[in-house]
Amino acid sequence: MNIFWLTGDLSHLAAIVILLLKIWKTRSCAGISGKGQLLFALVFTTRYLDLLTSFISLYNTSMKLIYIACSYATVYLIYMKFKATYDGNHDTFRVEFLVVPVGGLSFLINHDFSPLEILCTFSIYLESVAILPQLFMISKTGEAETITTHYLFFLGLYRALYLVNSIWRFYFEGCFDLIAVVAGVVQTILYCDFFYLYITKVLKGKKLSLPA
Amino acid sequence: KKSVLTHDEL
């Protein structure tokens, strides 16, 4: 493990916990895309099925379990406990337009044509675009709460750090996973516009609002 | 070949 890998994981964890605490403390999921959170729950579920087949380390297992538990807790808060605050009218991204093509792609391009590997590949492809319902919602409402932007920042930062980790592992460990790297590049590119707004607005104390 | 990275990475 290297510093980029570890800080990537911690950034990912920070994002998940920030979102969960935001919803819990404010007793509201206003401005959060429930569909996006359903996609992330699906991403973790399909990727971490390897918990049942292989053991890597205590760190690996516990982080995977924490990610899964937090993502399901978030979905529960949005669709059950604080359903009244869920802004469904603005959460109108058609997720089938992501899930179906990504499902097809994972059958066509993978490392091994086995159920677990296809599901894991599916999760990597899906994760790369799973933020789109949330970004779509922000573009529809034209604004985001500052705490929501912190969530998005850490979620985007995590994959960027993982890309540096991939370069590191290529040079120092000789391993390279083209699928993970290409998906990681796509994922990071999707955040670039947001990163720009975050740095130029939110970090200067302004609320993130888009021009009408 | 299995995607090694995606199983030890999160």
XYZ file of C-alpha atoms in Angstrom:
222
model
C 0.000 0.000 0.000
C 1.231 3.489 -0.848
C 0.228 6.954 0.358
C -2.026 7.648 -2.658
C -3.886 4.388 -2.188
C -4.420 5.043 1.538
C -5.442 8.691 1.150
C -7.711 7.624 -1.734
C -9.477 5.139 0.526
C -9.727 7.686 3.339
C -11.072 10.321 0.950
C -13.696 7.829 -0.236
C -14.591 7.031 3.362
C -14.787 10.750 4.208
C -17.213 11.323 1.321
C -19.501 8.483 2.404
C -19.471 9.534 6.067
C -19.996 13.247 5.259
C -23.124 12.403 3.257
C -24.488 10.045 5.881
C -23.899 12.544 8.708
C -25.328 15.440 6.688
C -28.588 13.560 6.169
C -28.675 12.308 9.755
C -27.895 15.641 11.447
C -30.196 17.775 9.298
C -32.884 15.051 9.254
C -33.181 15.786 5.555
C -31.922 14.466 2.247
C -32.877 17.570 0.265
C -30.584 18.072 -2.717
C -29.304 14.498 -2.696
C -30.005 12.186 -5.606
C -31.554 8.990 -4.238
C -31.016 7.360 -7.610
C -27.308 8.134 -7.422
C -27.113 6.561 -3.959
C -28.954 3.466 -5.219
C -26.322 3.183 -7.950
C -23.484 3.407 -5.395
C -25.144 0.715 -3.256
C -25.314 -1.445 -6.397
C -21.657 -0.661 -7.156
C -20.478 -1.787 -3.708
C -22.703 -4.863 -3.695
C -21.520 -6.158 -7.072
C -17.861 -5.328 -6.457
C -17.475 -6.695 -2.951
C -18.979 -10.125 -3.625
C -15.337 -11.201 -3.431
C -15.740 -10.892 0.346
C -17.335 -14.329 0.080
C -14.538 -15.898 -1.961
C -11.232 -14.317 -0.989
C -9.584 -12.740 2.027
C -7.012 -9.993 1.365
C -6.465 -8.365 4.757
C -8.358 -7.227 7.821
C -8.140 -3.659 6.494
C -9.552 -4.686 3.111
C -12.437 -6.674 4.588
C -13.427 -4.096 7.187
C -13.331 -1.170 4.738
C -15.468 -3.084 2.253
C -18.005 -3.891 4.961
C -18.051 -0.253 6.131
C -18.595 1.036 2.579
C -21.455 -1.402 1.987
C -23.100 -0.705 5.349
C -22.853 3.080 4.922
C -24.226 3.039 1.384
C -27.232 0.952 2.419
C -27.770 3.171 5.465
C -27.783 6.213 3.152
C -30.330 4.591 0.821
C -32.463 3.667 3.839
C -32.399 7.252 5.146
C -33.362 8.689 1.745
C -36.088 6.253 0.743
C -37.476 5.262 4.155
C -36.689 7.345 7.229
C -36.526 10.813 5.642
C -38.566 10.029 2.551
C -40.692 13.161 3.101
C -37.634 15.355 2.471
C -36.556 13.504 -0.675
C -36.700 15.792 -3.693
C -37.931 13.248 -6.241
C -39.192 15.904 -8.674
C -35.633 16.997 -9.380
C -34.142 13.484 -9.283
C -35.200 12.590 -12.792
C -32.054 11.125 -14.331
C -32.882 7.974 -16.306
C -30.561 5.461 -14.621
C -31.479 2.694 -17.093
C -29.503 4.674 -19.662
C -26.431 4.006 -17.500
C -27.115 0.530 -16.112
C -28.066 -1.159 -19.401
C -25.094 -0.018 -21.537
C -22.696 -0.560 -18.629
C -24.126 -4.059 -18.145
C -23.591 -4.834 -21.812
C -20.067 -3.454 -21.778
C -19.095 -5.566 -18.763
C -20.106 -8.687 -20.701
C -18.039 -7.616 -23.709
C -14.894 -6.221 -22.073
C -13.652 -8.000 -18.943
C -10.642 -9.947 -17.732
C -12.445 -13.234 -17.258
C -15.878 -14.401 -18.417
C -17.073 -15.589 -15.015
C -20.059 -14.317 -12.999
C -18.013 -12.726 -10.197
C -15.569 -11.089 -12.571
C -18.329 -9.735 -14.822
C -20.139 -8.301 -11.790
C -16.911 -6.745 -10.517
C -16.222 -5.230 -13.956
C -19.828 -4.009 -14.072
C -19.272 -2.233 -10.747
C -16.138 -0.501 -12.001
C -17.868 0.749 -15.158
C -20.977 1.749 -13.221
C -19.007 3.602 -10.550
C -17.331 5.727 -13.196
C -20.696 7.208 -14.201
C -22.713 6.773 -10.990
C -22.277 10.425 -10.031
C -24.241 11.619 -13.072
C -27.701 11.541 -11.391
C -26.318 13.793 -8.617
C -24.643 16.206 -11.041
C -27.810 16.194 -13.160
C -29.875 17.100 -10.105
C -27.566 19.992 -9.242
C -27.736 21.254 -12.820
C -31.552 21.124 -12.637
C -31.870 22.981 -9.339
C -28.912 25.223 -10.157
C -27.396 24.991 -6.685
C -25.972 22.701 -4.032
C -25.569 22.993 -0.292
C -21.953 23.517 0.731
C -21.837 20.244 2.677
C -23.029 18.422 -0.463
C -20.149 19.961 -2.407
C -17.677 18.701 0.239
C -19.143 15.231 -0.264
C -18.692 15.494 -4.036
C -15.173 16.845 -3.664
C -13.956 13.909 -1.564
C -15.772 11.440 -3.799
C -14.041 12.881 -6.871
C -10.670 13.255 -5.163
C -10.660 9.572 -4.219
C -10.593 8.371 -7.816
C -7.985 10.935 -8.832
C -5.755 9.642 -5.998
C -6.413 6.081 -7.172
C -5.133 7.039 -10.614
C -1.865 8.207 -9.070
C -1.847 4.932 -7.121
C -2.192 3.033 -10.424
C 0.810 4.870 -11.868
C 2.742 4.128 -8.674
C 1.880 0.423 -8.791
C 2.786 0.262 -12.473
C 6.278 1.636 -11.799
C 7.026 -0.002 -8.460
C 5.019 -3.232 -8.562
C 4.740 -3.842 -12.289
C 0.980 -4.311 -12.213
C -1.508 -2.516 -14.368
C -5.250 -2.920 -14.829
C -6.415 -1.220 -18.009
C -10.122 -1.512 -17.124
C -9.673 0.144 -13.731
C -7.457 2.880 -15.171
C -9.706 3.780 -18.124
C -12.806 3.790 -15.887
C -10.874 5.886 -13.343
C -9.927 8.436 -16.002
C -13.551 8.684 -17.182
C -14.747 9.038 -13.593
C -12.235 11.773 -12.796
C -13.008 13.696 -15.995
C -16.693 13.817 -15.023
C -15.700 15.709 -11.876
C -13.460 18.289 -13.559
C -16.198 20.859 -14.078
C -17.311 20.412 -10.486
C -13.707 20.667 -9.180
C -13.387 24.000 -10.981
C -16.543 25.375 -9.350
C -15.534 23.950 -5.965
C -12.136 25.641 -6.017
C -13.275 28.961 -7.471
C -16.466 29.287 -5.410
C -16.893 26.998 -2.415
C -13.327 27.275 -1.117
C -13.708 31.059 -1.267
C -16.715 30.860 1.005
C -19.396 31.201 -1.646
C -22.324 28.871 -2.182
C -22.228 26.718 -5.265
C -24.862 28.103 -7.605
C -24.985 27.834 -11.347
C -25.934 30.714 -13.644
C -29.574 30.481 -14.690
C -6.644 -13.422 -15.870
C -8.467 -11.931 -12.886
C -8.224 -8.235 -12.309
C -5.873 -8.372 -9.345
C -5.913 -4.670 -8.599
C -9.649 -4.445 -8.216
C -9.711 -7.109 -5.516
C -7.043 -5.779 -3.188
C -7.991 -2.186 -3.921
C -11.323 -0.812 -2.819
